[in-house]
Short mmCIF file of C-alpha atoms in Angstrom, two decimals:
data_model
loop_
_atom_site.label_atom_id
_atom_site.label_comp_id
_atom_site.label_asym_id
_atom_site.label_seq_id
_atom_site.Cartn_x
_atom_site.Cartn_y
_atom_site.Cartn_z
CA MET A 1 -0.09 -0.04 0.19
CA LYS A 2 0.74 3.65 -1.18
CA HIS A 3 1.69 5.62 0.61
CA TYR A 4 1.53 10.05 0.98
CA ASP A 5 1.75 12.95 3.17
CA GLU A 6 -1.13 14.32 1.98
CA ILE A 7 -4.02 13.13 -0.24
CA LEU A 8 -6.03 15.10 -1.42
CA ILE A 9 -9.96 13.59 -2.13
CA GLY A 10 -11.18 17.02 -4.64
CA SER A 11 -10.45 18.85 -7.40
CA GLY A 12 -12.10 22.00 -7.22
CA PRO A 13 -11.20 24.98 -5.54
CA ALA A 14 -10.55 24.53 -2.79
CA ALA A 15 -8.34 20.82 -2.95
CA TYR A 16 -6.76 23.58 -7.01
CA LYS A 17 -5.50 25.99 -4.59
CA MET A 18 -4.32 23.26 -2.01
CA SER A 19 -2.10 20.66 -4.17
CA ASN A 20 -0.92 23.99 -6.55
CA LEU A 21 1.78 24.92 -2.45
CA LEU A 22 2.04 21.79 -2.41
CA ALA A 23 3.97 21.28 -5.68
CA GLN A 24 6.53 23.67 -3.30
CA THR A 25 7.58 20.97 -1.75
CA ASP A 26 8.95 18.08 -1.57
CA HIS A 27 6.32 16.54 -0.32
CA GLN A 28 4.52 12.93 -1.77
CA VAL A 29 0.87 13.24 -2.36
CA LEU A 30 -2.25 11.58 -4.35
CA VAL A 31 -4.42 14.09 -6.14
CA ILE A 32 -8.44 11.72 -6.83
CA GLU A 33 -11.65 13.05 -8.56
CA GLY A 34 -14.29 11.62 -10.40
CA PHE A 35 -16.39 14.26 -11.55
CA GLU A 36 -14.24 16.37 -13.85
CA PHE A 37 -10.23 18.40 -12.73
CA GLY A 38 -10.83 20.70 -11.29
CA GLY A 39 -15.13 20.55 -10.28
CA THR A 40 -17.96 22.81 -10.32
CA CYS A 41 -17.10 26.10 -10.37
CA PRO A 42 -14.79 26.55 -13.02
CA ASN A 43 -16.30 23.40 -15.12
CA TYR A 44 -20.09 23.81 -14.44
CA GLY A 45 -20.61 26.86 -11.90
CA CYS A 46 -19.34 30.39 -12.24
CA GLU A 47 -17.01 30.59 -14.14
CA PRO A 48 -19.16 30.13 -17.70
CA LYS A 49 -22.13 31.77 -15.94
CA ILE A 50 -19.01 34.64 -15.22
CA PHE A 51 -18.43 33.66 -19.32
CA LEU A 52 -22.45 34.25 -20.40
CA GLU A 53 -23.10 36.94 -17.69
CA GLY A 54 -21.18 39.40 -19.94
CA ALA A 55 -23.86 38.69 -23.39
CA VAL A 56 -26.40 38.73 -21.15
CA ARG A 57 -25.90 41.53 -19.18
CA ASN A 58 -25.58 44.02 -22.98
CA VAL A 59 -28.35 42.15 -23.72
CA LEU A 60 -30.78 43.40 -21.72
CA GLN A 61 -28.94 47.03 -20.41
CA SER A 62 -29.45 48.26 -24.63
CA GLN A 63 -32.99 46.93 -24.17
CA GLN A 64 -33.50 49.46 -21.31
CA LEU A 65 -32.69 51.78 -22.77
CA VAL A 66 -35.30 51.30 -25.85
CA GLY A 67 -36.37 55.51 -26.60
CA LYS A 68 -33.21 56.97 -24.78
CA GLY A 69 -30.39 56.55 -26.75
CA ILE A 70 -30.99 52.66 -28.51
CA SER A 71 -33.33 52.55 -31.31
CA LYS A 72 -32.54 48.45 -32.11
CA PRO A 73 -31.43 46.57 -28.53
CA ALA A 74 -29.65 43.40 -29.18
CA THR A 75 -29.88 40.27 -29.45
CA LEU A 76 -28.69 37.21 -27.86
CA ASP A 77 -28.20 34.30 -30.34
CA TRP A 78 -27.93 31.07 -27.51
CA GLN A 79 -26.40 28.67 -30.52
CA GLN A 80 -24.33 30.35 -31.26
CA LEU A 81 -22.86 32.15 -27.45
CA MET A 82 -23.06 27.94 -25.99
CA GLN A 83 -21.26 27.20 -29.38
CA THR A 84 -17.85 29.76 -27.92
CA LYS A 85 -18.63 29.19 -24.30
CA LEU A 86 -18.44 25.12 -24.94
CA GLU A 87 -15.13 26.28 -27.32
CA ARG A 88 -12.95 28.40 -23.41
CA PHE A 89 -14.27 25.09 -20.51
CA ASN A 90 -14.54 22.02 -22.89
CA PRO A 91 -10.79 21.44 -22.94
CA TRP A 92 -10.28 22.76 -19.05
CA PRO A 93 -10.84 19.52 -17.18
CA ALA A 94 -8.55 17.67 -19.37
CA GLU A 95 -5.32 20.88 -18.98
CA THR A 96 -6.16 20.74 -14.57
CA LYS A 97 -5.76 17.35 -14.63
CA GLU A 98 -2.40 17.47 -16.76
CA ILE A 99 -1.73 20.27 -14.84
CA ILE A 100 -1.80 18.75 -11.40
CA ALA A 101 0.03 15.98 -12.98
CA LYS A 102 3.19 17.66 -13.45
CA THR A 103 3.84 17.72 -9.31
CA HIS A 104 1.46 14.81 -7.97
CA ASP A 105 0.59 11.00 -8.80
CA VAL A 106 -3.35 10.93 -9.74
CA GLU A 107 -6.48 8.62 -9.75
CA SER A 108 -9.01 9.04 -12.07
CA GLY A 109 -11.87 7.33 -10.48
CA TYR A 110 -14.53 8.17 -7.15
CA ALA A 111 -12.30 8.00 -3.81
CA GLU A 112 -13.91 5.64 -1.20
CA PHE A 113 -12.58 4.77 2.25
CA VAL A 114 -12.44 1.32 3.94
CA ASP A 115 -11.28 2.56 7.56
CA ASP A 116 -10.45 6.38 9.20
CA HIS A 117 -6.72 6.09 7.49
CA THR A 118 -7.62 4.14 4.12
CA VAL A 119 -9.36 5.21 1.04
CA LYS A 120 -9.24 2.60 -2.29
CA VAL A 121 -10.22 3.75 -5.75
CA ASN A 122 -9.95 2.17 -9.06
CA GLY A 123 -8.78 -0.87 -6.42
CA ASN A 124 -5.85 0.33 -5.31
CA SER A 125 -5.42 1.44 -1.19
CA TYR A 126 -3.67 4.24 0.00
CA GLN A 127 -3.00 6.14 2.49
CA ALA A 128 -1.39 9.08 3.77
CA ASP A 129 -0.20 11.19 6.66
CA HIS A 130 -2.86 13.20 5.87
CA ILE A 131 -5.97 13.24 3.79
CA ILE A 132 -8.68 16.04 3.18
CA ILE A 133 -12.08 15.73 1.21
CA ALA A 134 -13.02 18.65 -1.09
CA THR A 135 -15.67 16.99 -3.19
CA GLY A 136 -17.34 19.80 -2.61
CA GLN A 137 -21.19 19.41 -3.39
CA THR A 138 -23.67 18.01 -5.64
CA PRO A 139 -26.96 19.12 -7.20
CA ASN A 140 -30.40 17.90 -5.41
CA ILE A 141 -32.96 16.04 -7.05
CA LEU A 142 -36.51 15.80 -5.81
CA ASN A 143 -37.90 12.59 -5.24
CA ILE A 144 -41.16 13.28 -7.56
CA PRO A 145 -43.17 10.77 -9.47
CA GLY A 146 -41.17 12.06 -13.36
CA LYS A 147 -37.70 12.28 -11.36
CA ASP A 148 -35.82 11.72 -13.54
CA GLU A 149 -37.32 13.96 -16.51
CA LEU A 150 -35.48 16.34 -14.70
CA HIS A 151 -32.17 18.84 -15.54
CA THR A 152 -29.94 20.39 -13.11
CA SER A 153 -27.56 23.81 -13.57
CA PHE A 154 -24.89 21.76 -15.76
CA ASP A 155 -27.35 21.38 -17.87
CA VAL A 156 -28.46 24.25 -18.55
CA LEU A 157 -25.19 25.67 -19.05
CA SER A 158 -24.29 22.25 -22.11
CA LEU A 159 -28.13 23.31 -23.17
CA LYS A 160 -27.06 23.45 -27.32
CA LYS A 161 -29.77 24.98 -28.45
CA LEU A 162 -32.76 26.37 -26.13
CA PRO A 163 -36.26 25.09 -25.28
CA GLN A 164 -38.93 27.31 -25.43
CA LYS A 165 -40.81 26.70 -22.42
CA ILE A 166 -38.69 26.32 -18.96
CA THR A 167 -38.87 26.20 -15.63
CA PHE A 168 -37.60 26.60 -12.55
CA ILE A 169 -38.20 25.00 -9.60
CA GLY A 170 -36.04 26.18 -6.42
CA ALA A 171 -35.10 30.59 -5.78
CA GLY A 172 -32.05 31.47 -5.35
CA PHE A 173 -28.62 32.75 -6.65
CA VAL A 174 -28.71 29.17 -9.38
CA SER A 175 -32.63 29.42 -10.38
CA LEU A 176 -33.20 33.43 -10.70
CA GLU A 177 -29.37 33.27 -12.55
CA LEU A 178 -30.44 30.77 -15.01
CA ALA A 179 -33.31 31.95 -15.64
CA THR A 180 -32.46 35.27 -16.04
CA LEU A 181 -29.80 34.01 -19.14
CA VAL A 182 -32.53 31.71 -20.42
CA ALA A 183 -34.88 34.59 -20.93
CA ALA A 184 -32.26 36.88 -22.15
CA ALA A 185 -32.96 34.67 -25.01
CA GLY A 186 -36.13 34.33 -25.41
CA ALA A 187 -37.96 31.58 -23.79
CA GLU A 188 -40.24 31.92 -21.33
CA VAL A 189 -39.51 30.94 -17.59
CA THR A 190 -41.35 30.38 -14.62
CA VAL A 191 -40.23 30.49 -11.71
CA ILE A 192 -42.10 28.57 -8.26
CA VAL A 193 -40.61 29.26 -5.41
CA ARG A 194 -42.00 27.33 -1.88
CA SER A 195 -42.27 30.45 -0.49
CA ASP A 196 -42.45 33.96 -0.32
CA ARG A 197 -39.21 34.70 -1.04
CA VAL A 198 -36.49 34.41 -3.13
CA LEU A 199 -32.77 34.81 -2.30
CA ARG A 200 -33.24 33.91 1.16
CA GLY A 201 -30.07 36.08 3.57
CA PHE A 202 -30.02 38.36 1.59
CA PRO A 203 -32.75 41.91 2.48
CA LYS A 204 -35.76 41.44 1.45
CA GLU A 205 -36.49 44.52 0.06
CA LYS A 206 -33.57 43.97 -2.78
CA SER A 207 -35.47 40.70 -3.31
CA SER A 208 -38.36 42.23 -4.17
CA VAL A 209 -37.13 44.63 -6.69
CA LEU A 210 -35.13 41.68 -8.46
CA VAL A 211 -38.69 39.95 -8.28
CA LYS A 212 -40.25 43.39 -9.45
CA ALA A 213 -37.60 43.85 -11.92
CA MET A 214 -37.96 40.42 -13.57
CA GLN A 215 -41.67 40.11 -14.02
CA ASP A 216 -41.40 42.86 -15.86
CA ARG A 217 -39.38 41.04 -18.91
CA GLY A 218 -41.72 38.89 -19.18
CA ILE A 219 -41.18 35.94 -16.07
CA ARG A 220 -43.83 34.40 -14.30
CA PHE A 221 -43.39 33.57 -10.44
CA MET A 222 -45.24 31.48 -9.24
CA PHE A 223 -44.82 31.91 -4.90
CA ASN A 224 -45.86 29.43 -1.73
CA THR A 225 -46.28 27.36 -4.10
CA ASN A 226 -45.07 22.76 -3.97
CA THR A 227 -43.32 20.53 -6.46
CA GLN A 228 -45.43 17.48 -7.08
CA SER A 229 -45.08 15.95 -9.85
CA LEU A 230 -43.88 15.68 -13.68
CA LEU A 231 -45.12 13.66 -16.77
CA ALA A 232 -44.25 13.73 -19.80
CA GLY A 233 -46.23 13.67 -22.47
CA ASP A 234 -45.98 13.88 -26.42
CA ASP A 235 -44.18 17.10 -26.97
CA GLU A 236 -44.62 18.71 -24.16
CA LEU A 237 -44.23 18.00 -20.09
CA VAL A 238 -46.65 19.62 -17.63
CA LEU A 239 -45.26 20.29 -13.75
CA GLU A 240 -47.91 19.29 -11.40
CA THR A 241 -47.81 22.03 -8.51
CA ASP A 242 -49.89 22.17 -5.20
CA GLN A 243 -51.25 25.74 -6.78
CA GLY A 244 -52.11 24.44 -10.76
CA SER A 245 -49.50 22.94 -13.65
CA VAL A 246 -47.66 24.00 -15.78
CA ILE A 247 -46.82 23.92 -19.47
CA THR A 248 -43.69 23.97 -19.99
CA ASP A 249 -40.81 22.04 -22.07
CA TYR A 250 -37.84 21.66 -19.72
CA VAL A 251 -37.56 21.56 -16.20
CA VAL A 252 -35.22 22.76 -14.26
CA ASP A 253 -34.23 21.30 -10.56
CA ALA A 254 -33.07 23.83 -8.54
CA THR A 255 -33.81 23.01 -5.38
CA GLY A 256 -30.58 24.05 -3.64
CA ARG A 257 -27.65 21.45 -3.27
CA HIS A 258 -25.96 19.38 -1.26
CA PRO A 259 -22.83 17.88 0.58
CA ASN A 260 -20.88 15.46 -2.16
CA ILE A 261 -20.31 12.74 0.15
CA GLU A 262 -22.17 9.37 -0.88
CA ARG A 263 -19.88 7.27 -2.27
CA LEU A 264 -16.91 8.35 0.22
CA HIS A 265 -19.23 5.53 3.08
CA LEU A 266 -18.30 7.64 6.04
CA GLU A 267 -19.65 4.27 7.69
CA ARG A 268 -16.91 3.08 8.15
CA THR A 269 -15.12 5.63 9.55
CA ASN A 270 -15.89 7.97 12.08
CA ILE A 271 -15.79 11.04 10.54
CA GLN A 272 -18.50 12.97 11.46
CA ASN A 273 -21.13 14.86 8.95
CA ASP A 274 -24.84 16.43 8.95
CA ARG A 275 -27.03 17.80 5.86
CA ASN A 276 -24.82 20.48 5.76
CA GLY A 277 -21.15 18.70 4.72
CA ILE A 278 -19.00 17.06 6.88
CA LEU A 279 -18.07 18.45 10.68
CA VAL A 280 -14.73 20.15 11.64
CA ASP A 281 -12.50 22.08 14.85
CA ASP A 282 -11.45 25.76 13.72
CA HIS A 283 -8.12 24.16 12.38
CA LEU A 284 -10.71 22.13 9.57
CA LYS A 285 -10.43 18.56 11.75
CA THR A 286 -12.66 16.24 11.13
CA THR A 287 -13.37 13.87 14.03
CA VAL A 288 -10.21 11.62 12.82
CA ASP A 289 -7.03 12.88 12.96
CA GLY A 290 -5.52 13.49 10.06
CA VAL A 291 -8.36 13.35 8.20
CA TYR A 292 -9.24 16.99 6.83
CA ALA A 293 -12.30 19.30 4.44
CA ILE A 294 -12.52 21.92 2.61
CA GLY A 295 -14.27 23.74 0.64
CA ASP A 296 -17.97 23.18 -0.41
CA VAL A 297 -18.51 20.55 1.96
CA VAL A 298 -17.30 21.74 5.29
CA SER A 299 -20.64 22.23 7.53
CA ARG A 300 -19.95 25.45 8.37
CA ARG A 301 -21.69 29.80 8.34
CA GLU A 302 -20.00 31.17 6.33
CA PRO A 303 -21.16 31.12 2.26
CA LYS A 304 -20.37 28.35 -0.01
CA LEU A 305 -17.87 30.00 -2.39
CA THR A 306 -15.34 29.76 -4.38
CA PRO A 307 -13.21 32.86 -3.50
CA VAL A 308 -14.22 30.50 1.00
CA ALA A 309 -12.98 27.10 -1.01
CA GLU A 310 -9.78 28.39 -2.05
CA PHE A 311 -8.81 31.12 1.41
CA GLU A 312 -8.96 27.81 3.35
CA GLY A 313 -7.52 25.78 1.51
CA GLN A 314 -4.74 27.90 1.33
CA TYR A 315 -5.41 27.62 5.54
CA LEU A 316 -5.22 23.96 5.04
CA PHE A 317 -1.60 24.19 3.73
CA ASN A 318 -0.21 26.62 6.52
CA TYR A 319 -1.03 24.41 8.98
CA LEU A 320 -0.56 21.59 7.56
CA THR A 321 3.17 23.30 6.67
CA GLY A 322 3.92 24.82 10.08
CA ASN A 323 3.79 28.33 9.18
CA THR A 324 0.53 28.99 11.04
CA GLN A 325 -0.98 27.74 14.16
CA ASP A 326 -3.71 30.01 14.08
CA THR A 327 -6.89 28.61 14.33
CA ILE A 328 -8.63 29.92 10.65
CA LYS A 329 -10.61 33.75 10.85
CA TYR A 330 -12.35 34.20 8.44
CA PRO A 331 -12.18 37.45 6.18
CA THR A 332 -15.84 39.95 5.58
CA ILE A 333 -17.51 37.67 2.97
CA GLY A 334 -19.25 39.58 -0.43
CA ARG A 335 -21.00 37.98 -1.99
CA ALA A 336 -23.68 38.58 -4.73
CA ALA A 337 -26.68 37.67 -7.01
CA PHE A 338 -25.11 37.76 -10.73
CA THR A 339 -28.89 38.66 -12.47
CA TYR A 340 -30.81 41.72 -13.80
CA PRO A 341 -29.85 43.70 -12.14
CA VAL A 342 -27.21 42.42 -9.09
CA VAL A 343 -28.25 41.66 -6.34
CA ALA A 344 -24.82 41.80 -3.59
CA MET A 345 -24.02 42.37 -0.25
CA ALA A 346 -21.75 41.93 3.11
CA GLY A 347 -21.20 41.81 6.43
CA VAL A 348 -24.64 42.72 8.99
CA ASN A 349 -28.26 41.62 6.81
CA PRO A 350 -30.20 44.84 8.07
CA ASP A 351 -33.12 42.39 7.95
CA ASP A 352 -31.81 40.92 11.18
CA VAL A 353 -31.10 45.02 12.83
CA ALA A 354 -34.18 46.69 12.14
CA ASP A 355 -35.46 46.24 15.68
CA ASN A 356 -32.61 46.85 17.79
CA HIS A 357 -31.81 50.80 18.12
CA SER A 358 -27.50 49.64 18.25
CA TYR A 359 -27.30 49.41 14.77
CA GLN A 360 -28.07 52.48 12.07
CA ILE A 361 -29.77 51.35 8.46
CA LYS A 362 -29.43 54.37 6.00
CA LYS A 363 -30.83 54.00 2.84
CA VAL A 364 -29.97 55.82 -0.31
CA PRO A 365 -31.43 55.07 -3.72
CA LEU A 366 -29.09 55.82 -6.46
CA ARG A 367 -31.23 56.82 -10.24
CA TYR A 368 -30.28 60.06 -9.05
CA GLY A 369 -26.66 60.05 -10.21
CA SER A 370 -25.66 61.16 -13.69
CA LEU A 371 -23.58 56.98 -14.09
CA TYR A 372 -28.01 55.69 -13.65
CA ALA A 373 -29.92 58.50 -15.53
CA GLY A 374 -27.17 57.45 -18.15
CA GLN A 375 -28.40 53.46 -18.35
CA ASN A 376 -31.49 54.56 -18.44
CA ASP A 377 -31.98 52.41 -13.97
CA GLN A 378 -34.35 53.56 -11.96
CA LEU A 379 -34.48 50.33 -9.85
CA SER A 380 -29.99 51.30 -8.00
CA GLN A 381 -30.47 51.17 -4.64
CA LEU A 382 -27.99 50.85 -1.28
CA THR A 383 -28.71 50.19 1.85
CA LEU A 384 -25.52 50.37 4.35
CA VAL A 385 -25.71 49.00 8.64
CA PHE A 386 -23.65 51.12 11.05
CA LYS A 387 -22.92 50.59 14.81
CA ASP A 388 -21.13 53.29 16.72
CA GLN A 389 -20.23 54.38 13.79
CA GLN A 390 -18.29 51.75 12.39
CA LEU A 391 -19.72 50.64 8.42
CA VAL A 392 -20.56 46.94 9.70
CA GLY A 393 -22.92 46.03 6.85
CA VAL A 394 -23.64 47.02 3.57
CA SER A 395 -26.17 45.23 0.74
CA GLU A 396 -27.28 46.65 -2.95
CA VAL A 397 -29.34 46.29 -6.25
CA GLY A 398 -28.39 47.11 -8.87
CA GLU A 399 -26.04 47.47 -12.09
CA HIS A 400 -23.06 47.45 -10.70
CA ALA A 401 -23.55 45.82 -6.80
CA ALA A 402 -21.74 43.59 -6.82
CA ASP A 403 -18.54 45.90 -7.62
CA ASP A 404 -20.50 48.74 -4.59
CA VAL A 405 -19.73 45.65 -2.61
CA ASN A 406 -16.59 45.16 -3.34
CA ASN A 407 -15.67 48.97 -2.23
CA PHE A 408 -16.69 48.59 0.59
CA LEU A 409 -15.07 45.69 1.57
CA PRO A 410 -12.53 46.62 3.82
CA VAL A 411 -14.29 49.68 5.07
CA ILE A 412 -15.02 47.33 6.97
CA GLY A 413 -13.55 44.55 7.14
CA LEU A 414 -10.03 47.05 8.35
CA LYS A 415 -12.67 49.33 10.11
CA ILE A 416 -11.98 51.93 9.77
CA THR A 417 -14.06 55.24 10.19
CA GLY A 418 -15.29 57.19 6.92
CA LYS A 419 -14.05 59.69 7.79
CA GLU A 420 -9.99 57.77 7.75
CA TYR A 421 -11.72 55.73 4.29
CA ARG A 422 -12.19 59.15 2.23
CA GLN A 423 -8.94 60.78 4.26
CA ALA A 424 -6.76 57.67 2.22
CA VAL A 425 -8.85 57.07 -1.02
CA MET A 426 -9.84 59.11 -3.93
CA ALA A 427 -11.75 57.11 -6.09
CA ILE A 428 -12.52 57.19 -10.61
CA TYR A 429 -15.35 59.22 -10.34
CA PRO A 430 -18.10 58.42 -9.89
CA ALA A 431 -17.00 57.11 -6.83
CA LEU A 432 -18.00 55.13 -4.22
CA ALA A 433 -17.73 58.05 -2.51
CA ASP A 434 -19.66 60.49 -4.33
CA LYS A 435 -22.61 57.69 -4.59
CA VAL A 436 -22.84 58.26 -1.46
CA GLY A 437 -21.97 61.58 -0.27
CA GLY A 438 -21.69 62.32 3.80
CA GLU A 439 -23.28 58.62 3.98
CA LEU A 440 -20.03 56.72 4.25
#
């Protein structure tokens, strides 16, 4: 049985970050991947989504400016867009595997635990000083009659021909981003929402602005609706809900994701997990000595985002190589839904402190600035949350929301005052300080 310094189970952002760092050492490393090398983000997630969002934003901005300086809006050619996307991203898994294989041993297959300290793949058993689980998450599939007809975000991002009617079940990041994409390309879109709101975790007011904007573009929302079954007809699908039937051509299950641990056979070990992932301590160690977990497979409060996964990969490398003994401390984390308009936030959610007099909430409409008037943007709005005159939270809905929230992150994370910020930074006009005036 071959013994390694580290075994990485998975090759997504967290593991890829760590494998690149380990490549700079003399450690003997094995990387095991049963899916696409590189994981979800570069193949079926954030990277292709961001790539496609560029074209979508331009199309929707041009539609917004009809009669305000543009006479003919842009249209989205789905087949051409997807062909361009596939040409860019199809080579990535093989290229990623090749990069890893230059410095580490590689096994293509699903790893499973034999016991606490032994993993097996392709009939071969291995042990290591440190086993790192980085298998990420995988899309949910509703357990309903007709579930074999359901598709996931992986399928949508590889669709060469766009169905005429597309229905999304769920109202989180994935659902609303993909709904924005396919609707901009001309599909008739319905979004099934189990509760009375979308994007839980973001401020309700900002999410409501987004829903109204999407509805104005023809996207249909069915709130407080539960999916019951999916029936296939000759030329269409019938999605049955407790609020009636939806006739459609294509149904996407976007009800969320779950930890990708089924194939690991953790029941053969003392590694503990809950519904949110593998349990770790503040050094990312599991309940078994020598076994760690990083990335989206970890059960934690912090959002499951690619930058967070990479941060954990960097931290664990530093910890295992003796560069730090400190516990992991997460920075202020920004997050955004790349819909149209974008919804973004960081720090304290104003909904959580609305009745707490220790916090001050200031709302700033942005539509009066020349930038927004020139884009015919009447929706953008910013909310700032202060405690003892220190900015502790920011949220925005608007075309520039992600960039604006990123600009506020140093103020929150470094705990500097507005005065210190203005003294140290003078940004390009139209600068953030100009947008918020004297509020910061």
